[in-house]
Amino acid sequence: MQWEDGELSRVGKTSAAFFSYRKRKTGRLELSGAVFGAENAATNAGNHEVKPWVRRVSFGIVAHDIGFISDQRENGVDPNWEVQFNRPDWTWWRWLGSPYPSIGVTPNFNGETTAFYFRIFNYEFSLSNKFLDDLTNDFTKNLWISGGLTRAIHTGPLHKNEAKCIAKSDCGFGSRVLPRISLEIDYTFWKNHALSLFFDHMSHQGVGCSCIQNEGIDHAGIAIILLLTSLLALT
């Protein structure tokens, strides 16, 4: 049996070696390197599929500073906008538990405190398990809880009258940047929508700040969430 042009011809310059064999006269036997190359490229594309940056967006309505932790010195009904991002596929990020970073804002239009926040450490946990799913007729299959730690920048006063602060606990926030904790419970429906009940609180509590004054502020409310990437598909 005779082969064309030095018997073997290397095809392509990929990391895998593909060869094309062709029978000299009949042309019946052909193993095209291009076929293998295409299959390899498709496999690599599947393995390196790029997820969108944004995972979900939400809009909520919150009661301003009527929570059970703060001193309830302010009032109002505020909107809340938040954008949550897909977790990066980094090894060291997985060491942190693969949290979902997000940014958001809770503006107040009554002249009270507006807060902007950037959240890195946000974790979600499904409440679905065999026992609860059977007990609730699969209601818990779509039920999630999440909690996070945020750094918030706010527009509220840093200092107020010292005597009034001591006597009536009517103080300033002490620092322009404050820790912010958040908790929420979500129920997903239509695969890419969710209803959320959430609560957040921000104050420094003397952590990272030698400030004497330490006002706190809460927000509690409800939000509608649009999941741009299915919550169930990413867990």
CSV table of C-alpha atoms in Angstrom, one decimal, residues 32-110:
chain,number,residue,atom,x,y,z
A,32,SER,CA,-9.4,14.6,8.4
A,33,GLY,CA,-7.5,16.4,11.1
A,34,ALA,CA,-10.0,19.3,10.6
A,35,VAL,CA,-12.7,17.1,12.0
A,36,PHE,CA,-10.8,16.3,15.2
A,37,GLY,CA,-9.8,19.9,15.5
A,38,ALA,CA,-13.4,21.0,15.3
A,39,GLU,CA,-14.4,18.5,17.9
A,40,ASN,CA,-11.6,19.6,20.2
A,41,ALA,CA,-12.4,23.2,19.8
A,42,ALA,CA,-16.1,22.5,20.6
A,43,THR,CA,-15.0,20.6,23.7
A,44,ASN,CA,-12.7,23.4,24.9
A,45,ALA,CA,-15.4,26.0,24.2
A,46,GLY,CA,-17.8,24.0,26.4
A,47,ASN,CA,-15.2,23.7,29.2
A,48,HIS,CA,-14.5,27.5,29.1
A,49,GLU,CA,-18.0,28.8,28.7
A,50,VAL,CA,-18.1,32.4,29.9
A,51,LYS,CA,-20.9,33.2,32.3
A,52,PRO,CA,-22.4,36.7,32.2
A,53,TRP,CA,-21.1,39.2,34.7
A,54,VAL,CA,-24.5,40.1,36.1
A,55,ARG,CA,-26.4,37.3,37.9
A,56,ARG,CA,-29.5,39.1,39.1
A,57,VAL,CA,-31.0,42.6,39.5
A,58,SER,CA,-33.6,43.5,42.1
A,59,PHE,CA,-35.8,46.4,43.1
A,60,GLY,CA,-37.3,46.7,46.6
A,61,ILE,CA,-39.3,49.0,48.9
A,62,VAL,CA,-38.0,49.3,52.4
A,63,ALA,CA,-39.1,50.9,55.7
A,64,HIS,CA,-36.4,53.4,56.7
A,65,ASP,CA,-34.9,53.0,60.2
A,66,ILE,CA,-37.8,51.1,61.9
A,67,GLY,CA,-35.9,47.9,62.6
A,68,PHE,CA,-35.3,46.3,66.0
A,69,ILE,CA,-31.6,47.2,66.3
A,70,SER,CA,-31.3,50.9,65.5
A,71,ASP,CA,-32.5,53.8,67.6
A,72,GLN,CA,-35.2,54.7,65.1
A,73,ARG,CA,-34.3,58.4,64.8
A,74,GLU,CA,-35.1,58.6,61.1
A,75,ASN,CA,-38.1,57.7,59.0
A,76,GLY,CA,-39.4,57.3,55.5
A,77,VAL,CA,-40.1,54.7,52.8
A,78,ASP,CA,-37.1,54.1,50.5
A,79,PRO,CA,-36.5,52.3,47.3
A,80,ASN,CA,-33.6,49.8,47.0
A,81,TRP,CA,-31.7,48.8,43.9
A,82,GLU,CA,-29.2,46.1,43.8
A,83,VAL,CA,-27.1,44.3,41.2
A,84,GLN,CA,-25.5,40.9,42.1
A,85,PHE,CA,-22.7,39.5,40.1
A,86,ASN,CA,-21.8,35.9,39.3
A,87,ARG,CA,-19.0,34.5,41.5
A,88,PRO,CA,-15.6,34.5,39.8
A,89,ASP,CA,-14.1,31.2,38.9
A,90,TRP,CA,-10.9,31.7,40.8
A,91,THR,CA,-9.3,29.2,43.1
A,92,TRP,CA,-8.7,31.6,45.9
A,93,TRP,CA,-12.4,32.8,45.6
A,94,ARG,CA,-13.5,29.3,46.2
A,95,TRP,CA,-11.4,29.3,49.4
A,96,LEU,CA,-13.7,32.1,50.6
A,97,GLY,CA,-16.7,29.9,50.0
A,98,SER,CA,-17.5,31.4,46.5
A,99,PRO,CA,-19.6,34.4,47.7
A,100,TYR,CA,-21.7,36.5,45.3
A,101,PRO,CA,-20.5,40.1,45.2
A,102,SER,CA,-23.0,42.9,44.7
A,103,ILE,CA,-23.5,46.6,44.7
A,104,GLY,CA,-26.6,48.6,45.7
A,105,VAL,CA,-28.1,51.8,46.9
A,106,THR,CA,-30.9,52.7,49.3
A,107,PRO,CA,-31.7,56.4,48.8
A,108,ASN,CA,-33.9,58.5,51.1
A,109,PHE,CA,-35.9,61.4,49.6
A,110,ASN,CA,-36.9,62.9,53.0
